[in-house]
mmCIF file with all atom_site columns, C-alpha atoms in Angstrom:
data_model
loop_
_atom_site.group_PDB
_atom_site.id
_atom_site.type_symbol
_atom_site.label_atom_id
_atom_site.label_alt_id
_atom_site.label_comp_id
_atom_site.label_asym_id
_atom_site.label_entity_id
_atom_site.label_seq_id
_atom_site.pdbx_PDB_ins_code
_atom_site.Cartn_x
_atom_site.Cartn_y
_atom_site.Cartn_z
_atom_site.occupancy
_atom_site.B_iso_or_equiv
_atom_site.pdbx_formal_charge
_atom_site.auth_seq_id
_atom_site.auth_comp_id
_atom_site.auth_asym_id
_atom_site.auth_atom_id
_atom_site.pdbx_PDB_model_num
ATOM 1   C CA . MET T 1 1   ? 0.059   -12.390 8.217   1.00 0.00 ? 1   MET T CA 1
ATOM 2   C CA . SER T 1 2   ? 2.643   -10.086 9.620   1.00 0.00 ? 2   SER T CA 1
ATOM 3   C CA . GLY T 1 3   ? 6.394   -10.170 9.478   1.00 0.00 ? 3   GLY T CA 1
ATOM 4   C CA . VAL T 1 4   ? 8.202   -8.113  12.089  1.00 0.00 ? 4   VAL T CA 1
ATOM 5   C CA . GLY T 1 5   ? 11.458  -6.476  11.059  1.00 0.00 ? 5   GLY T CA 1
ATOM 6   C CA . ALA T 1 6   ? 14.536  -6.697  13.286  1.00 0.00 ? 6   ALA T CA 1
ATOM 7   C CA . THR T 1 7   ? 15.632  -3.087  12.833  1.00 0.00 ? 7   THR T CA 1
ATOM 8   C CA . ALA T 1 8   ? 15.039  -0.214  15.210  1.00 0.00 ? 8   ALA T CA 1
ATOM 9   C CA . PRO T 1 9   ? 12.150  2.209   14.595  1.00 0.00 ? 9   PRO T CA 1
ATOM 10  C CA . GLY T 1 10  ? 12.971  4.579   11.749  1.00 0.00 ? 10  GLY T CA 1
ATOM 11  C CA . ALA T 1 11  ? 16.131  2.665   10.765  1.00 0.00 ? 11  ALA T CA 1
ATOM 12  C CA . GLY T 1 12  ? 15.045  2.097   7.197   1.00 0.00 ? 12  GLY T CA 1
ATOM 13  C CA . ARG T 1 13  ? 11.942  0.150   8.230   1.00 0.00 ? 13  ARG T CA 1
ATOM 14  C CA . VAL T 1 14  ? 9.471   -0.633  5.468   1.00 0.00 ? 14  VAL T CA 1
ATOM 15  C CA . LEU T 1 15  ? 5.798   -1.601  5.818   1.00 0.00 ? 15  LEU T CA 1
ATOM 16  C CA . VAL T 1 16  ? 4.074   -3.397  2.949   1.00 0.00 ? 16  VAL T CA 1
ATOM 17  C CA . ALA T 1 17  ? 0.326   -3.382  3.655   1.00 0.00 ? 17  ALA T CA 1
ATOM 18  C CA . GLY T 1 18  ? -2.381  -5.212  1.715   1.00 0.00 ? 18  GLY T CA 1
ATOM 19  C CA . LEU T 1 19  ? -5.689  -3.327  1.655   1.00 0.00 ? 19  LEU T CA 1
ATOM 20  C CA . GLY T 1 20  ? -9.168  -4.191  0.468   1.00 0.00 ? 20  GLY T CA 1
ATOM 21  C CA . ASN T 1 21  ? -12.397 -6.048  1.103   1.00 0.00 ? 21  ASN T CA 1
ATOM 22  C CA . ILE T 1 22  ? -12.194 -9.716  0.103   1.00 0.00 ? 22  ILE T CA 1
ATOM 23  C CA . PHE T 1 23  ? -16.011 -9.837  -0.025  1.00 0.00 ? 23  PHE T CA 1
ATOM 24  C CA . LEU T 1 24  ? -16.133 -7.339  -2.924  1.00 0.00 ? 24  LEU T CA 1
ATOM 25  C CA . GLY T 1 25  ? -14.425 -9.253  -5.728  1.00 0.00 ? 25  GLY T CA 1
ATOM 26  C CA . ASP T 1 26  ? -11.347 -7.469  -7.059  1.00 0.00 ? 26  ASP T CA 1
ATOM 27  C CA . ASP T 1 27  ? -11.279 -5.129  -4.056  1.00 0.00 ? 27  ASP T CA 1
ATOM 28  C CA . GLY T 1 28  ? -9.428  -8.003  -2.355  1.00 0.00 ? 28  GLY T CA 1
ATOM 29  C CA . PHE T 1 29  ? -6.416  -7.483  -4.652  1.00 0.00 ? 29  PHE T CA 1
ATOM 30  C CA . GLY T 1 30  ? -4.209  -5.899  -1.962  1.00 0.00 ? 30  GLY T CA 1
ATOM 31  C CA . VAL T 1 31  ? -4.858  -8.721  0.497   1.00 0.00 ? 31  VAL T CA 1
ATOM 32  C CA . ALA T 1 32  ? -4.037  -11.341 -2.174  1.00 0.00 ? 32  ALA T CA 1
ATOM 33  C CA . ALA T 1 33  ? -0.915  -9.465  -3.295  1.00 0.00 ? 33  ALA T CA 1
ATOM 34  C CA . VAL T 1 34  ? 0.533   -9.143  0.219   1.00 0.00 ? 34  VAL T CA 1
ATOM 35  C CA . ALA T 1 35  ? -0.153  -12.858 0.791   1.00 0.00 ? 35  ALA T CA 1
ATOM 36  C CA . ALA T 1 36  ? 1.781   -13.676 -2.408  1.00 0.00 ? 36  ALA T CA 1
ATOM 37  C CA . LEU T 1 37  ? 4.606   -11.357 -1.373  1.00 0.00 ? 37  LEU T CA 1
ATOM 38  C CA . ALA T 1 38  ? 4.858   -12.963 2.072   1.00 0.00 ? 38  ALA T CA 1
ATOM 39  C CA . GLN T 1 39  ? 5.806   -16.262 0.366   1.00 0.00 ? 39  GLN T CA 1
ATOM 40  C CA . HIS T 1 40  ? 9.150   -14.698 -0.646  1.00 0.00 ? 40  HIS T CA 1
ATOM 41  C CA . PRO T 1 41  ? 12.154  -14.079 1.611   1.00 0.00 ? 41  PRO T CA 1
ATOM 42  C CA . LEU T 1 42  ? 12.165  -10.421 2.624   1.00 0.00 ? 42  LEU T CA 1
ATOM 43  C CA . PRO T 1 43  ? 14.863  -8.257  4.222   1.00 0.00 ? 43  PRO T CA 1
ATOM 44  C CA . PRO T 1 44  ? 14.621  -8.036  8.032   1.00 0.00 ? 44  PRO T CA 1
ATOM 45  C CA . ARG T 1 45  ? 13.691  -4.338  7.832   1.00 0.00 ? 45  ARG T CA 1
ATOM 46  C CA . VAL T 1 46  ? 10.502  -5.199  5.884   1.00 0.00 ? 46  VAL T CA 1
ATOM 47  C CA . GLU T 1 47  ? 7.186   -5.958  7.574   1.00 0.00 ? 47  GLU T CA 1
ATOM 48  C CA . THR T 1 48  ? 4.097   -7.239  5.769   1.00 0.00 ? 48  THR T CA 1
ATOM 49  C CA . ALA T 1 49  ? 0.565   -6.754  7.021   1.00 0.00 ? 49  ALA T CA 1
ATOM 50  C CA . ASP T 1 50  ? -2.865  -7.895  5.858   1.00 0.00 ? 50  ASP T CA 1
ATOM 51  C CA . ILE T 1 51  ? -4.800  -4.745  6.768   1.00 0.00 ? 51  ILE T CA 1
ATOM 52  C CA . GLY T 1 52  ? -7.931  -5.554  4.778   1.00 0.00 ? 52  GLY T CA 1
ATOM 53  C CA . VAL T 1 53  ? -10.596 -2.959  5.624   1.00 0.00 ? 53  VAL T CA 1
ATOM 54  C CA . ARG T 1 54  ? -9.103  -1.821  8.948   1.00 0.00 ? 54  ARG T CA 1
ATOM 55  C CA . GLY T 1 55  ? -8.254  1.711   7.838   1.00 0.00 ? 55  GLY T CA 1
ATOM 56  C CA . VAL T 1 56  ? -8.099  3.216   11.322  1.00 0.00 ? 56  VAL T CA 1
ATOM 57  C CA . HIS T 1 57  ? -5.639  0.477   12.335  1.00 0.00 ? 57  HIS T CA 1
ATOM 58  C CA . LEU T 1 58  ? -3.512  1.325   9.288   1.00 0.00 ? 58  LEU T CA 1
ATOM 59  C CA . ALA T 1 59  ? -3.601  5.042   10.092  1.00 0.00 ? 59  ALA T CA 1
ATOM 60  C CA . TYR T 1 60  ? -2.133  4.484   13.555  1.00 0.00 ? 60  TYR T CA 1
ATOM 61  C CA . ARG T 1 61  ? 0.325   1.848   12.328  1.00 0.00 ? 61  ARG T CA 1
ATOM 62  C CA . LEU T 1 62  ? 1.749   4.329   9.807   1.00 0.00 ? 62  LEU T CA 1
ATOM 63  C CA . LEU T 1 63  ? 2.925   6.432   12.763  1.00 0.00 ? 63  LEU T CA 1
ATOM 64  C CA . ASP T 1 64  ? 5.266   3.671   14.001  1.00 0.00 ? 64  ASP T CA 1
ATOM 65  C CA . GLY T 1 65  ? 8.413   5.129   12.452  1.00 0.00 ? 65  GLY T CA 1
ATOM 66  C CA . TYR T 1 66  ? 8.460   3.536   9.009   1.00 0.00 ? 66  TYR T CA 1
ATOM 67  C CA . GLU T 1 67  ? 10.766  5.171   6.533   1.00 0.00 ? 67  GLU T CA 1
ATOM 68  C CA . THR T 1 68  ? 8.846   3.726   3.567   1.00 0.00 ? 68  THR T CA 1
ATOM 69  C CA . VAL T 1 69  ? 5.296   2.401   3.236   1.00 0.00 ? 69  VAL T CA 1
ATOM 70  C CA . LEU T 1 70  ? 4.012   0.434   0.247   1.00 0.00 ? 70  LEU T CA 1
ATOM 71  C CA . LEU T 1 71  ? 0.242   0.082   0.047   1.00 0.00 ? 71  LEU T CA 1
ATOM 72  C CA . LEU T 1 72  ? -1.194  -2.677  -2.154  1.00 0.00 ? 72  LEU T CA 1
ATOM 73  C CA . ASP T 1 73  ? -4.762  -1.970  -3.236  1.00 0.00 ? 73  ASP T CA 1
ATOM 74  C CA . ALA T 1 74  ? -7.317  -2.125  -6.039  1.00 0.00 ? 74  ALA T CA 1
ATOM 75  C CA . THR T 1 75  ? -6.961  1.202   -7.831  1.00 0.00 ? 75  THR T CA 1
ATOM 76  C CA . ALA T 1 76  ? -9.566  2.223   -10.399 1.00 0.00 ? 76  ALA T CA 1
ATOM 77  C CA . ARG T 1 77  ? -7.849  4.637   -12.785 1.00 0.00 ? 77  ARG T CA 1
ATOM 78  C CA . GLY T 1 78  ? -9.720  3.803   -15.995 1.00 0.00 ? 78  GLY T CA 1
ATOM 79  C CA . GLY T 1 79  ? -7.191  1.348   -17.450 1.00 0.00 ? 79  GLY T CA 1
ATOM 80  C CA . LYS T 1 80  ? -7.560  -2.204  -18.657 1.00 0.00 ? 80  LYS T CA 1
ATOM 81  C CA . PRO T 1 81  ? -8.513  -4.621  -15.820 1.00 0.00 ? 81  PRO T CA 1
ATOM 82  C CA . GLY T 1 82  ? -5.361  -6.184  -14.423 1.00 0.00 ? 82  GLY T CA 1
ATOM 83  C CA . THR T 1 83  ? -3.162  -3.158  -15.161 1.00 0.00 ? 83  THR T CA 1
ATOM 84  C CA . VAL T 1 84  ? -0.649  -2.713  -12.344 1.00 0.00 ? 84  VAL T CA 1
ATOM 85  C CA . TYR T 1 85  ? 0.138   0.862   -11.303 1.00 0.00 ? 85  TYR T CA 1
ATOM 86  C CA . LEU T 1 86  ? 2.959   2.346   -9.248  1.00 0.00 ? 86  LEU T CA 1
ATOM 87  C CA . ILE T 1 87  ? 1.920   5.629   -7.660  1.00 0.00 ? 87  ILE T CA 1
ATOM 88  C CA . GLU T 1 88  ? 4.755   7.491   -6.027  1.00 0.00 ? 88  GLU T CA 1
ATOM 89  C CA . ASP T 1 89  ? 4.631   10.246  -3.404  1.00 0.00 ? 89  ASP T CA 1
ATOM 90  C CA . ALA T 1 90  ? 1.136   9.255   -2.320  1.00 0.00 ? 90  ALA T CA 1
ATOM 91  C CA . VAL T 1 91  ? 1.018   11.228  0.947   1.00 0.00 ? 91  VAL T CA 1
ATOM 92  C CA . ALA T 1 92  ? -1.791  13.788  1.109   1.00 0.00 ? 92  ALA T CA 1
ATOM 93  C CA . SER T 1 93  ? -1.659  17.014  3.091   1.00 0.00 ? 93  SER T CA 1
ATOM 94  C CA . GLY T 1 94  ? -3.970  15.867  5.878   1.00 0.00 ? 94  GLY T CA 1
ATOM 95  C CA . GLU T 1 95  ? -5.768  19.179  6.235   1.00 0.00 ? 95  GLU T CA 1
ATOM 96  C CA . GLY T 1 96  ? -9.423  18.862  7.152   1.00 0.00 ? 96  GLY T CA 1
ATOM 97  C CA . ALA T 1 97  ? -9.353  15.070  7.541   1.00 0.00 ? 97  ALA T CA 1
ATOM 98  C CA . VAL T 1 98  ? -12.504 13.565  9.015   1.00 0.00 ? 98  VAL T CA 1
ATOM 99  C CA . VAL T 1 99  ? -12.465 10.156  10.714  1.00 0.00 ? 99  VAL T CA 1
ATOM 100 C CA . ASP T 1 100 ? -15.205 7.774   9.603   1.00 0.00 ? 100 ASP T CA 1
ATOM 101 C CA . GLY T 1 101 ? -14.288 4.213   10.572  1.00 0.00 ? 101 GLY T CA 1
ATOM 102 C CA . HIS T 1 102 ? -16.491 2.821   7.794   1.00 0.00 ? 102 HIS T CA 1
ATOM 103 C CA . ARG T 1 103 ? -14.946 4.880   4.991   1.00 0.00 ? 103 ARG T CA 1
ATOM 104 C CA . MET T 1 104 ? -11.229 4.804   5.741   1.00 0.00 ? 104 MET T CA 1
ATOM 105 C CA . THR T 1 105 ? -9.979  4.433   2.180   1.00 0.00 ? 105 THR T CA 1
ATOM 106 C CA . PRO T 1 106 ? -6.233  4.748   1.570   1.00 0.00 ? 106 PRO T CA 1
ATOM 107 C CA . ASP T 1 107 ? -6.787  8.381   0.509   1.00 0.00 ? 107 ASP T CA 1
ATOM 108 C CA . ALA T 1 108 ? -8.584  9.116   3.786   1.00 0.00 ? 108 ALA T CA 1
ATOM 109 C CA . VAL T 1 109 ? -5.889  7.341   5.822   1.00 0.00 ? 109 VAL T CA 1
ATOM 110 C CA . LEU T 1 110 ? -3.114  9.347   4.150   1.00 0.00 ? 110 LEU T CA 1
ATOM 111 C CA . ALA T 1 111 ? -5.060  12.576  4.592   1.00 0.00 ? 111 ALA T CA 1
ATOM 112 C CA . LEU T 1 112 ? -5.410  11.825  8.296   1.00 0.00 ? 112 LEU T CA 1
ATOM 113 C CA . LEU T 1 113 ? -1.654  11.390  8.903   1.00 0.00 ? 113 LEU T CA 1
ATOM 114 C CA . GLY T 1 114 ? -0.916  15.053  9.621   1.00 0.00 ? 114 GLY T CA 1
ATOM 115 C CA . THR T 1 115 ? -3.662  15.280  12.216  1.00 0.00 ? 115 THR T CA 1
ATOM 116 C CA . LEU T 1 116 ? -2.573  12.042  13.884  1.00 0.00 ? 116 LEU T CA 1
ATOM 117 C CA . CYS T 1 117 ? 1.084   13.081  13.948  1.00 0.00 ? 117 CYS T CA 1
ATOM 118 C CA . ASP T 1 118 ? 0.144   16.321  15.689  1.00 0.00 ? 118 ASP T CA 1
ATOM 119 C CA . SER T 1 119 ? -2.102  14.659  18.266  1.00 0.00 ? 119 SER T CA 1
ATOM 120 C CA . THR T 1 120 ? -0.011  11.555  19.036  1.00 0.00 ? 120 THR T CA 1
ATOM 121 C CA . GLY T 1 121 ? 3.558   12.698  18.490  1.00 0.00 ? 121 GLY T CA 1
ATOM 122 C CA . GLY T 1 122 ? 3.947   9.907   15.916  1.00 0.00 ? 122 GLY T CA 1
ATOM 123 C CA . THR T 1 123 ? 6.211   10.105  12.913  1.00 0.00 ? 123 THR T CA 1
ATOM 124 C CA . ARG T 1 124 ? 4.931   10.319  9.338   1.00 0.00 ? 124 ARG T CA 1
ATOM 125 C CA . PRO T 1 125 ? 6.562   7.862   6.898   1.00 0.00 ? 125 PRO T CA 1
ATOM 126 C CA . GLY T 1 126 ? 9.248   9.432   4.742   1.00 0.00 ? 126 GLY T CA 1
ATOM 127 C CA . ARG T 1 127 ? 7.856   7.892   1.558   1.00 0.00 ? 127 ARG T CA 1
ATOM 128 C CA . VAL T 1 128 ? 4.520   6.315   0.623   1.00 0.00 ? 128 VAL T CA 1
ATOM 129 C CA . LEU T 1 129 ? 4.029   4.304   -2.561  1.00 0.00 ? 129 LEU T CA 1
ATOM 130 C CA . VAL T 1 130 ? 0.887   2.608   -3.827  1.00 0.00 ? 130 VAL T CA 1
ATOM 131 C CA . VAL T 1 131 ? 1.045   -0.518  -5.962  1.00 0.00 ? 131 VAL T CA 1
ATOM 132 C CA . GLY T 1 132 ? -2.441  -0.713  -7.376  1.00 0.00 ? 132 GLY T CA 1
ATOM 133 C CA . CYS T 1 133 ? -4.319  -2.872  -9.818  1.00 0.00 ? 133 CYS T CA 1
ATOM 134 C CA . GLU T 1 134 ? -7.181  -1.879  -12.099 1.00 0.00 ? 134 GLU T CA 1
ATOM 135 C CA . PRO T 1 135 ? -10.215 -3.917  -10.962 1.00 0.00 ? 135 PRO T CA 1
ATOM 136 C CA . ALA T 1 136 ? -12.636 -5.634  -13.332 1.00 0.00 ? 136 ALA T CA 1
ATOM 137 C CA . CYS T 1 137 ? -15.441 -6.223  -10.828 1.00 0.00 ? 137 CYS T CA 1
ATOM 138 C CA . LEU T 1 138 ? -16.154 -4.776  -7.384  1.00 0.00 ? 138 LEU T CA 1
ATOM 139 C CA . ASP T 1 139 ? -19.502 -6.521  -6.897  1.00 0.00 ? 139 ASP T CA 1
ATOM 140 C CA . GLU T 1 140 ? -20.285 -8.613  -3.832  1.00 0.00 ? 140 GLU T CA 1
ATOM 141 C CA . GLY T 1 141 ? -18.577 -11.966 -4.033  1.00 0.00 ? 141 GLY T CA 1
ATOM 142 C CA . ILE T 1 142 ? -15.402 -13.695 -2.941  1.00 0.00 ? 142 ILE T CA 1
ATOM 143 C CA . GLY T 1 143 ? -12.591 -14.159 -5.415  1.00 0.00 ? 143 GLY T CA 1
ATOM 144 C CA . LEU T 1 144 ? -10.643 -12.085 -7.892  1.00 0.00 ? 144 LEU T CA 1
ATOM 145 C CA . SER T 1 145 ? -11.444 -11.839 -11.604 1.00 0.00 ? 145 SER T CA 1
ATOM 146 C CA . GLY T 1 146 ? -9.084  -13.526 -14.080 1.00 0.00 ? 146 GLY T CA 1
ATOM 147 C CA . PRO T 1 147 ? -7.159  -10.372 -15.067 1.00 0.00 ? 147 PRO T CA 1
ATOM 148 C CA . VAL T 1 148 ? -6.677  -9.303  -11.447 1.00 0.00 ? 148 VAL T CA 1
ATOM 149 C CA . THR T 1 149 ? -5.636  -12.807 -10.347 1.00 0.00 ? 149 THR T CA 1
ATOM 150 C CA . ALA T 1 150 ? -3.006  -12.729 -13.095 1.00 0.00 ? 150 ALA T CA 1
ATOM 151 C CA . ALA T 1 151 ? -1.769  -9.351  -11.823 1.00 0.00 ? 151 ALA T CA 1
ATOM 152 C CA . VAL T 1 152 ? -1.134  -10.531 -8.241  1.00 0.00 ? 152 VAL T CA 1
ATOM 153 C CA . ASP T 1 153 ? 2.241   -12.108 -9.060  1.00 0.00 ? 153 ASP T CA 1
ATOM 154 C CA . GLU T 1 154 ? 3.197   -9.116  -11.214 1.00 0.00 ? 154 GLU T CA 1
ATOM 155 C CA . ALA T 1 155 ? 2.465   -6.770  -8.290  1.00 0.00 ? 155 ALA T CA 1
ATOM 156 C CA . ALA T 1 156 ? 4.458   -8.954  -5.872  1.00 0.00 ? 156 ALA T CA 1
ATOM 157 C CA . ALA T 1 157 ? 7.390   -8.947  -8.325  1.00 0.00 ? 157 ALA T CA 1
ATOM 158 C CA . LEU T 1 158 ? 7.168   -5.150  -8.596  1.00 0.00 ? 158 LEU T CA 1
ATOM 159 C CA . VAL T 1 159 ? 7.280   -4.815  -4.805  1.00 0.00 ? 159 VAL T CA 1
ATOM 160 C CA . LEU T 1 160 ? 10.280  -7.160  -4.645  1.00 0.00 ? 160 LEU T CA 1
ATOM 161 C CA . ARG T 1 161 ? 12.075  -4.976  -7.219  1.00 0.00 ? 161 ARG T CA 1
ATOM 162 C CA . LEU T 1 162 ? 11.241  -1.852  -5.217  1.00 0.00 ? 162 LEU T CA 1
ATOM 163 C CA . LEU T 1 163 ? 12.543  -3.469  -2.037  1.00 0.00 ? 163 LEU T CA 1
ATOM 164 C CA . ALA T 1 164 ? 15.749  -4.544  -3.779  1.00 0.00 ? 164 ALA T CA 1
ATOM 165 C CA . ALA T 1 165 ? 16.326  -0.959  -4.926  1.00 0.00 ? 165 ALA T CA 1
ATOM 166 C CA . ASP T 1 166 ? 17.393  1.715   -2.492  1.00 0.00 ? 166 ASP T CA 1
ATOM 167 C CA . THR T 1 167 ? 13.973  2.572   -1.037  1.00 0.00 ? 167 THR T CA 1
ATOM 168 C CA . ARG T 1 168 ? 15.606  4.977   1.409   1.00 0.00 ? 168 ARG T CA 1
ATOM 169 C CA . ARG T 1 169 ? 16.389  7.607   -1.202  1.00 0.00 ? 169 ARG T CA 1
ATOM 170 C CA . PRO T 1 170 ? 13.689  10.082  -2.204  1.00 0.00 ? 170 PRO T CA 1
ATOM 171 C CA . ALA T 1 171 ? 11.613  9.361   -5.279  1.00 0.00 ? 171 ALA T CA 1
ATOM 172 C CA . PRO T 1 172 ? 12.865  11.158  -8.383  1.00 0.00 ? 172 PRO T CA 1
ATOM 173 C CA . PRO T 1 173 ? 10.801  14.299  -9.130  1.00 0.00 ? 173 PRO T CA 1
ATOM 174 C CA . VAL T 1 174 ? 10.466  13.429  -12.835 1.00 0.00 ? 174 VAL T CA 1
ATOM 175 C CA . GLU T 1 175 ? 7.190   11.499  -12.820 1.00 0.00 ? 175 GLU T CA 1
ATOM 176 C CA . ARG T 1 176 ? 4.638   10.775  -10.091 1.00 0.00 ? 176 ARG T CA 1
ATOM 177 C CA . THR T 1 177 ? 2.805   7.852   -11.681 1.00 0.00 ? 177 THR T CA 1
ATOM 178 C CA . LYS T 1 178 ? 4.142   4.929   -13.685 1.00 0.00 ? 178 LYS T CA 1
ATOM 179 C CA . GLU T 1 179 ? 2.034   2.230   -15.325 1.00 0.00 ? 179 GLU T CA 1
ATOM 180 C CA . THR T 1 180 ? 2.874   -1.248  -16.493 1.00 0.00 ? 180 THR T CA 1
ATOM 181 C CA . GLN T 1 181 ? 0.644   -3.479  -18.559 1.00 0.00 ? 181 GLN T CA 1
ATOM 182 C CA . PRO T 1 182 ? 0.098   -7.143  -17.637 1.00 0.00 ? 182 PRO T CA 1
#
C-alpha cells in the first residue's frame, strides 16, 4: 500500500512507514499499523508505505525530501506487551554505518542516513518519529498476539493525532520519549 502526496518535495511532505517481518509474530506490528492507518483519510502531503523488511529501500526513500517521517515498528523496551511508545528525535548520527541488507533495522537505517546524504546528494528528513509497540512474541509464525493486535488501532489513532498537529514544527526539547498504556 502506498499513498502518494500531491505536494512538492520538501513542502511539508510526511512519510508514514510500516516496518517489520510478518513471519515473526508481533514483529509484523508496523505493517499491520500502517494498513490500519491507510483506511483513514489522510492529508495529501502524507504518504503511507508498507516497507516490511526492506530496510535498504527505506534508507533510500528517506532521502526523497520528506520533512517528517513516522516509522511504525515493534519496539522492545521492557514494557507490558501492547504498550505503545512515541519516540521523538529518532535520527542517529550516521557515523560508521555499515550496510548489511539482511540486518537493516530502523536503527541501522537511521544511522546510514548521513552517509547516504553525502554520497547521493539526498536530503535528510527534518524530523523522525517512531511509533512503536512492545511485542509479546517474536517467534516464527504469522499473526499478532492479542495485546499487540489491540494496540494497532491505538497506534493508528496516535499517528492521526500527530498528523493533525503541526508536524512541521520542531519537537519540544523537554522529553525525548513518551509512553502510553493500552
